[in-house]
Coordinates of C-alpha atoms in Angstrom, one line a residue:
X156 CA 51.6 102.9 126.9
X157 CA 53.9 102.8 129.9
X158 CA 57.3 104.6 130.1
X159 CA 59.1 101.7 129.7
X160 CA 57.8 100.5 126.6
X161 CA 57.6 103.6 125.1
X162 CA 61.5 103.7 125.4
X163 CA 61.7 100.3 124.0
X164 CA 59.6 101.3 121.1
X165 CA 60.8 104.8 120.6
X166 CA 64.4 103.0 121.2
X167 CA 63.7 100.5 118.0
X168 CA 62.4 103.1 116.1
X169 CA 65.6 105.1 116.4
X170 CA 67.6 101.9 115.6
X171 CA 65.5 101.4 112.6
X172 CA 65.9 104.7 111.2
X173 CA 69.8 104.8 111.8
X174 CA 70.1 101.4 110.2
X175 CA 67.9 102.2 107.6
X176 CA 70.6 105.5 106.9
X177 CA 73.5 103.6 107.0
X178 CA 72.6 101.1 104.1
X179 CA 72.1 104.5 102.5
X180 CA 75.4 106.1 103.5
X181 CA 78.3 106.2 102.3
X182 CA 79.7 102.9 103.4
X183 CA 83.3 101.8 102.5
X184 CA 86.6 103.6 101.1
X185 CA 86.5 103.9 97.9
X186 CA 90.2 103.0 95.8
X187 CA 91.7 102.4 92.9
X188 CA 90.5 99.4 92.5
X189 CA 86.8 100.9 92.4
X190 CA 87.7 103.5 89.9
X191 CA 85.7 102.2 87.0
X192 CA 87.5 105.4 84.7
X193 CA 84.8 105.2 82.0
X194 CA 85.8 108.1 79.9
X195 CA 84.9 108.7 76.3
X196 CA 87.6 107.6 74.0
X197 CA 89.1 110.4 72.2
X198 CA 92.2 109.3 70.2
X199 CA 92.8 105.7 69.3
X200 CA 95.4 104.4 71.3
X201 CA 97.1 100.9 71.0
X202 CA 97.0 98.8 73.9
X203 CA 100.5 99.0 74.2
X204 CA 100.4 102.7 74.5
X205 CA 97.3 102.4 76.8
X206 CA 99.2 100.4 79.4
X207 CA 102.2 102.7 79.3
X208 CA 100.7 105.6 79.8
X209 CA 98.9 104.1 82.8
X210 CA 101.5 102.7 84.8
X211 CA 103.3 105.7 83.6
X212 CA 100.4 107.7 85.6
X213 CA 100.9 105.9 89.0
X214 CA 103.4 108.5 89.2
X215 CA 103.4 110.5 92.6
X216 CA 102.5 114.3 93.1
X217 CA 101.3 116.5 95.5
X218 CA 97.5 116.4 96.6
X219 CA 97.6 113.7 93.9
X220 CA 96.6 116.2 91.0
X221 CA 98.2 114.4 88.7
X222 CA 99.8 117.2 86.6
X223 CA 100.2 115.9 83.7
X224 CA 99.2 115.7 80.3
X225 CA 100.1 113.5 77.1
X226 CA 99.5 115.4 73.4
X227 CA 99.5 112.7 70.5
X228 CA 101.4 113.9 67.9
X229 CA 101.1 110.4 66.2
X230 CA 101.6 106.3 67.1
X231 CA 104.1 106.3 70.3
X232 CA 105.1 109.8 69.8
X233 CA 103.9 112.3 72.3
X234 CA 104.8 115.6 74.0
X235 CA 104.1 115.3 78.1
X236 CA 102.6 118.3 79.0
X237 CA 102.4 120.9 82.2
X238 CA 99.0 120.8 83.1
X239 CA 98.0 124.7 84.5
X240 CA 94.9 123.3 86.0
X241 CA 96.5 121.0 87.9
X242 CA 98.8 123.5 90.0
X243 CA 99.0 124.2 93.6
X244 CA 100.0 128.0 93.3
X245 CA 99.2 127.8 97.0
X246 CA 102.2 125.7 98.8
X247 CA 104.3 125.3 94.9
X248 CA 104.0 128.8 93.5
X249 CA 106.8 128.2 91.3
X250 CA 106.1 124.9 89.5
X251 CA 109.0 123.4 91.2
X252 CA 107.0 120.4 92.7
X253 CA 105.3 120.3 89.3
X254 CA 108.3 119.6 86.7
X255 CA 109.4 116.8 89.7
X256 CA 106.2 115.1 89.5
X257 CA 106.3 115.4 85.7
X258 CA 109.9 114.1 85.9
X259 CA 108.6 110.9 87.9
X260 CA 106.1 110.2 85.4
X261 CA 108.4 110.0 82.9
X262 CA 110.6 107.7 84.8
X263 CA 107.4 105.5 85.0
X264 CA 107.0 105.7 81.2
X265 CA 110.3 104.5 80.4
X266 CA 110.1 101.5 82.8
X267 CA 107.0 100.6 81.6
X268 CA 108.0 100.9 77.6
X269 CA 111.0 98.7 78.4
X270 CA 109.1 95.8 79.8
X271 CA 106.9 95.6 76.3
X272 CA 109.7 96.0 74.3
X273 CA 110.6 99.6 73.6
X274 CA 113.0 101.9 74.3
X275 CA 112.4 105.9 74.7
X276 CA 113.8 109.2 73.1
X277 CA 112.9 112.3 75.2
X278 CA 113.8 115.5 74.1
X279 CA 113.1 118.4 76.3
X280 CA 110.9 121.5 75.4
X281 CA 110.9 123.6 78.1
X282 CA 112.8 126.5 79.3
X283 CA 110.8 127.3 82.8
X284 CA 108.5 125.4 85.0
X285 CA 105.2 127.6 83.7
X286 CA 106.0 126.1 79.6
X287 CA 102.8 124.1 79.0
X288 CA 105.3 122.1 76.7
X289 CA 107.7 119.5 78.8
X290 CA 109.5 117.3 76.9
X291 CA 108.7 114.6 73.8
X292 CA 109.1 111.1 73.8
X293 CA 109.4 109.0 70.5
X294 CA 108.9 105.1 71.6
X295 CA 110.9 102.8 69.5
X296 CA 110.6 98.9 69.3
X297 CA 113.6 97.1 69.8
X298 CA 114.7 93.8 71.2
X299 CA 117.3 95.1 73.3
X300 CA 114.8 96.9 75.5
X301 CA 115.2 95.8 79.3
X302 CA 112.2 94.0 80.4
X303 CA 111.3 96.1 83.7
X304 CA 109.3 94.2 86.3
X305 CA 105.7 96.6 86.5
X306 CA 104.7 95.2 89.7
X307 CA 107.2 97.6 91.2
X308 CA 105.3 100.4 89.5
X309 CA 102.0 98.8 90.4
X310 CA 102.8 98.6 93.8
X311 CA 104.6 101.5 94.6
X312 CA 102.4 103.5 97.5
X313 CA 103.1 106.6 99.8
X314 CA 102.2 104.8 103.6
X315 CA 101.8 108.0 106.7
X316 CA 101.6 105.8 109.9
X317 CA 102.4 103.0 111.3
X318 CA 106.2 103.4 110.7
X319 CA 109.5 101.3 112.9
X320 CA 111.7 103.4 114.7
X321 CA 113.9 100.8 114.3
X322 CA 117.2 101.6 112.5
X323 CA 117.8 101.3 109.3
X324 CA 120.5 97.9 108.2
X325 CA 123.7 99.4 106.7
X326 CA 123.1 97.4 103.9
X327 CA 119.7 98.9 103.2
X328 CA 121.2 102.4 103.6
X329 CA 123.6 101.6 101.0
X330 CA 121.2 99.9 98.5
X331 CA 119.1 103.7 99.0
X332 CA 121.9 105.9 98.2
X333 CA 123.9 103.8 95.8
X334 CA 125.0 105.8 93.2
X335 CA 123.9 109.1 94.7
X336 CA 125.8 109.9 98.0
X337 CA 126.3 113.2 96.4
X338 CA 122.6 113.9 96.3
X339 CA 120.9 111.6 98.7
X340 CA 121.1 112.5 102.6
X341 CA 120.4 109.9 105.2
X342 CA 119.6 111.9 108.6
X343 CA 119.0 108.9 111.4
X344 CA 117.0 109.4 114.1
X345 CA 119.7 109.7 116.2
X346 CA 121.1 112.7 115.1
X347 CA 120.6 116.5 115.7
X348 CA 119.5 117.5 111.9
X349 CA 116.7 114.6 112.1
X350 CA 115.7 116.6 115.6
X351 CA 115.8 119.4 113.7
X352 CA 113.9 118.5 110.3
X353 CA 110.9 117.1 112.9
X354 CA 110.4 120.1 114.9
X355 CA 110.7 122.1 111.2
X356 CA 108.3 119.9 109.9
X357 CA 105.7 120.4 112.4
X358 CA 106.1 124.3 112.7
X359 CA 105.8 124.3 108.6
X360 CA 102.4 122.1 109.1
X361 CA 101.3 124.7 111.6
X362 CA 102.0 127.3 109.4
X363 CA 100.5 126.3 106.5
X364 CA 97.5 124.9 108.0
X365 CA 96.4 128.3 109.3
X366 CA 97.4 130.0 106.1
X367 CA 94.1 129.9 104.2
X368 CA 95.4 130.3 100.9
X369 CA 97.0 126.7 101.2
X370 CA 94.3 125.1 103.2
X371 CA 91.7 126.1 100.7
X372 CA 94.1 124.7 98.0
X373 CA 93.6 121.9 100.0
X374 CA 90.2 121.5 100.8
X375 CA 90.0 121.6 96.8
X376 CA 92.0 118.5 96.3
X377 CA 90.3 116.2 99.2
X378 CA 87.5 113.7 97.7
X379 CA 85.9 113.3 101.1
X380 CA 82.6 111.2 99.5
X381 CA 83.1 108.0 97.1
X382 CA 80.6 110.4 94.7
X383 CA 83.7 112.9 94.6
X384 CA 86.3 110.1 94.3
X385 CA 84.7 108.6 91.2
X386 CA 84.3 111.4 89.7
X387 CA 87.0 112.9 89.8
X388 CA 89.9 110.0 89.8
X389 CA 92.3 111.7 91.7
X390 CA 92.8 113.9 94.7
X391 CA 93.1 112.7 98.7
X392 CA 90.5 110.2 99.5
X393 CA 90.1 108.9 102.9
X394 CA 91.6 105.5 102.0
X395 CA 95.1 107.4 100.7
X396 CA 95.1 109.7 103.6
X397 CA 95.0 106.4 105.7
X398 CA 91.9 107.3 107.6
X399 CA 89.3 103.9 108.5
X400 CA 86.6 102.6 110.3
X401 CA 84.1 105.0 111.9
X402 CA 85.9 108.4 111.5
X403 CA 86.3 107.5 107.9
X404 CA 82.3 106.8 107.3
X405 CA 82.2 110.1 109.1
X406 CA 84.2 112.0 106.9
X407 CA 82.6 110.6 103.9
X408 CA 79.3 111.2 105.1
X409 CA 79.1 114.2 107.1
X410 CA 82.6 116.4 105.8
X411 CA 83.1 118.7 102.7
X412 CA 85.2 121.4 101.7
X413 CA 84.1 123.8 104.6
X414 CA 85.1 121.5 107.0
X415 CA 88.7 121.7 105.9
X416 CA 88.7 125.5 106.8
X417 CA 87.1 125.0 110.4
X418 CA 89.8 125.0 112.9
X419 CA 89.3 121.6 114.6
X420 CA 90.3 119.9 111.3
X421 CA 93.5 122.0 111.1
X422 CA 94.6 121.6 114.9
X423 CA 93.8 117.5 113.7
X424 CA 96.1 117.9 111.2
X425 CA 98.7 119.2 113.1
X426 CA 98.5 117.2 115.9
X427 CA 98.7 113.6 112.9
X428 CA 101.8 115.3 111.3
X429 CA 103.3 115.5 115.4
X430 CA 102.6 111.6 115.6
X431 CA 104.1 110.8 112.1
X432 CA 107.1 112.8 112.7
X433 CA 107.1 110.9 116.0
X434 CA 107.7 107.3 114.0
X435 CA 110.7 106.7 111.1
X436 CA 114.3 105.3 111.3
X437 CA 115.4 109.1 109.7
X438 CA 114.6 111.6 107.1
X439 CA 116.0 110.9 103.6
X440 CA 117.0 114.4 101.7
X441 CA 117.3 114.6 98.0
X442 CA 119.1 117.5 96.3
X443 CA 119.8 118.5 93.1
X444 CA 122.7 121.3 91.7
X445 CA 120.2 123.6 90.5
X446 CA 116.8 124.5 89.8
X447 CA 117.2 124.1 85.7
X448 CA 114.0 122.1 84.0
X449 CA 116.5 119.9 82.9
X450 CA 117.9 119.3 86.6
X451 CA 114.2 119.0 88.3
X452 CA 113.0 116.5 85.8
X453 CA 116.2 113.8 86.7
X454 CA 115.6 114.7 90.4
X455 CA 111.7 113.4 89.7
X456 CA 113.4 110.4 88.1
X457 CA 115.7 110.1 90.9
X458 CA 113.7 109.9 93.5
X459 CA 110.9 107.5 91.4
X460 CA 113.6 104.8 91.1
X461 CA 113.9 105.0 94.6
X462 CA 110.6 104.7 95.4
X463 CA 110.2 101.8 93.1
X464 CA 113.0 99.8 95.0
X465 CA 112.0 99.9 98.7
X466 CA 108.6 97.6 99.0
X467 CA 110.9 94.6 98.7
X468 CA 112.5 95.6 101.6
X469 CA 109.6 96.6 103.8
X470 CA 110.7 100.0 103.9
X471 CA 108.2 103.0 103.4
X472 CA 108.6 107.1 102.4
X473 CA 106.5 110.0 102.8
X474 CA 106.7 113.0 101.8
X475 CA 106.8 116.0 104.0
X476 CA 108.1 118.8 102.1
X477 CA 106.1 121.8 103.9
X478 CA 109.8 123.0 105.4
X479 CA 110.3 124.4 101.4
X480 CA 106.9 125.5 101.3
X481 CA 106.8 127.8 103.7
X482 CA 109.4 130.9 103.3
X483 CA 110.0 131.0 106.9
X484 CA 111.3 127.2 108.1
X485 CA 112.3 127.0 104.0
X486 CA 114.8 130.1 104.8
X487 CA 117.4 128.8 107.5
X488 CA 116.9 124.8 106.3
X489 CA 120.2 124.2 104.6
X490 CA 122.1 126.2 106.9
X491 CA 120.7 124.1 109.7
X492 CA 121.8 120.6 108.6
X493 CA 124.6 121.7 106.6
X494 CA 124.2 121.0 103.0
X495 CA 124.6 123.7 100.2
X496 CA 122.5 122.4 97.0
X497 CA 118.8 123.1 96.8
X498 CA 116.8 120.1 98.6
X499 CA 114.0 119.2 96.6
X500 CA 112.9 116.2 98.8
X501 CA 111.9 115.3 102.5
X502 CA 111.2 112.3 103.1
X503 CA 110.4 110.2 106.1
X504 CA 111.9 107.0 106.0
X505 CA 111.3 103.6 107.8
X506 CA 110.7 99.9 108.0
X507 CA 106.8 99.1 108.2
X508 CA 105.5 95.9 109.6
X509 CA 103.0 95.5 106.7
X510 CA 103.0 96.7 103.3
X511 CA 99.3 98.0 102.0
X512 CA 98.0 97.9 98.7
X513 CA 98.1 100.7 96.7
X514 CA 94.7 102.9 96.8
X515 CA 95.0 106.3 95.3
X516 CA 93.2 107.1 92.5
X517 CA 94.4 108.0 88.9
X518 CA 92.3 109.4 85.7
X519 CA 91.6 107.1 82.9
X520 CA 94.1 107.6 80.4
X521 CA 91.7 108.9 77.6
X522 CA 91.0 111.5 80.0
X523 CA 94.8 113.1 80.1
X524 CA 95.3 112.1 76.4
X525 CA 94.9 115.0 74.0
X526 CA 95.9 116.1 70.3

């Protein structure tokens, strides 16, 4: 055999074999939408109280864990719960981002009771952000209830890229902090404090990135393979983290938990978080007057009625809030942009050209659903 067709030979063998790999590989993205959730049912829930406590679920929280739980005390009366094994002692040692998620989630509940008919009682339980035991919530039917449109819930997604720099219309401004100018801080792009919050933000990233505590914590919560994904139901996947084509089949192939820790993936992380600080109309702040259960749980609320408002007018958030979880950039922040109450939220605000489909994953509700 002559060199040339050896090549061509060896050549189409190589092809074969990589072909051959790749209908074996790890292909696509895996979403919500893929999440088949077929968990062992444990209590018997109505359909009604099924679909609440999903939508109620597509609540936001960091590293999507999802910190929730729901005890049954008995037919649409529950206690919402503080689930320890969902914590990121790592970058929220304090529970803070916790009780805020938990708060959002309950927001969700309430919207999604409304629209089949029922109105909520919540009573809280807890006295600190570590009580297992939240609040309870008796669901009562009634034909007053307001019938809340759940596609907003449904739809609702964080987007990272692709933001306008484009300001923001007056009248969109207004329609964001109606009701809350005392709470809700719009920093433009145009100003020194937006400046300010995006050089913060990407000194926090590089912080925490190369503190290994947090970038374990992590490497914990990515799903890199569809395997993981399923399996698990929440965490990053490649599809919520925005990541496509051939560097996502790579990650989902080749990547794990290691990787995370190797220091190419965390100078990539700080050089994405440089480009998305690069893009928005502004930062949006949210405070609150204190740090009181109480107080974190409306600020959760808060900022989930937001959320649940701005598709329809093609504007998108993301959450950065590594400036409070790192001591140093968290220290001089308020002094910085001039506002005295705690900040529990930083988000980066802006119009988006298109609006994507929601793709993070959430648990099956039989699997958060206890007695």
């Amino acid at each position: 055999m002559n060199r040339k067709k050896f090549l061509g030979v060896a050549g189409g063998a190589i092809l074969v074999v990589a072909g051959g790999y790749y209908l074996q590989s790890d292909k696509s993205n895996f979403v919500r939408e893929d999440f088949k959730g077929n968990f062992p049912e444990k209590i018997p829930l109505t359909a009604d109280e099924k679909k609440i406590l999903f939508l109620a679920s597509l609540a936001p929280s960091g590293h999507n864990t999802q910190p929730w739980f729901v005890q049954y005390i008995e037919p649409y009366h529950w206690i919402i719960g503080n689930d320890k094994s969902k914590w990121l002692p790592g970058v929220d040692p304090t529970q803070r981002e916790t009780v805020l998620s938990i708060g959002a989630f309950t927001q969700n509940l309430e919207y999604a009771a409304s629209n089949l008919g029922y109105l909520c009682a919540f009573t809280i339980l807890a006295n600190n952000n570590q009580d297992e035991q939240i609040l309870s919530v008796k669901l009562t039917k009634a034909s007053n209830a307001p019938k809340y449109n759940i596609e907003k819930i449904k739809q609702r997604r964080t987007i990272r890229s692709n933001y306008l720099s484009e300001a923001l219309k007056k009248a969109d401004i207004d329609a964001l902090v109606e009701g809350e100018r005392d709470s809700f801080h719009w920093m433009p792009n145009t100003t020194k404090p937006y400046q300010y919050i995006n050089e913060q933000t990407i000194e926090a990233n590089r912080i925490q990135s190369y503190r290994d505590v947090a970038q374990k914590e992590l490497a914990n919560w990515i799903r890199f393979s569809s395997k993981d994904a399923e399996k698990h139901g929440d965490g990053l996947t490649t599809a919520s983290m925005e990541i496509e084509g051939v560097s996502a089949w790579v990650l989902r192939n080749f990547y794990g938990k290691s990787s995370v820790m190797k220091k190419n993936f965390r100078e990539q992380n700080i050089d994405t978080v440089r480009k998305q600080v690069a893009q928005s109309a502004g930062w949006l702040l949210i405070t609150s007057k204190d740090n009181a259960v109480a107080t974190l749980l409306d600020t959760g609320r808060r900022l989930q009625k937001l959320w649940l408002n701005i598709r329809e007018k093609g504007i998108a958030i993301h959450p950065m809030t590594q400036i409070l979880e790192e001591t140093t950039t968290n220290a001089e922040l308020n002094s910085a942009i001039g506002i005295k109450d705690p900040i529990q939220f930083i988000l980066r605000t802006g119009y988006v050209k298109t609006y994507p489909q929601p793709v993070s994953l959430r648990r099956a509700v039989d699997e958060f659903v206890r007695r």
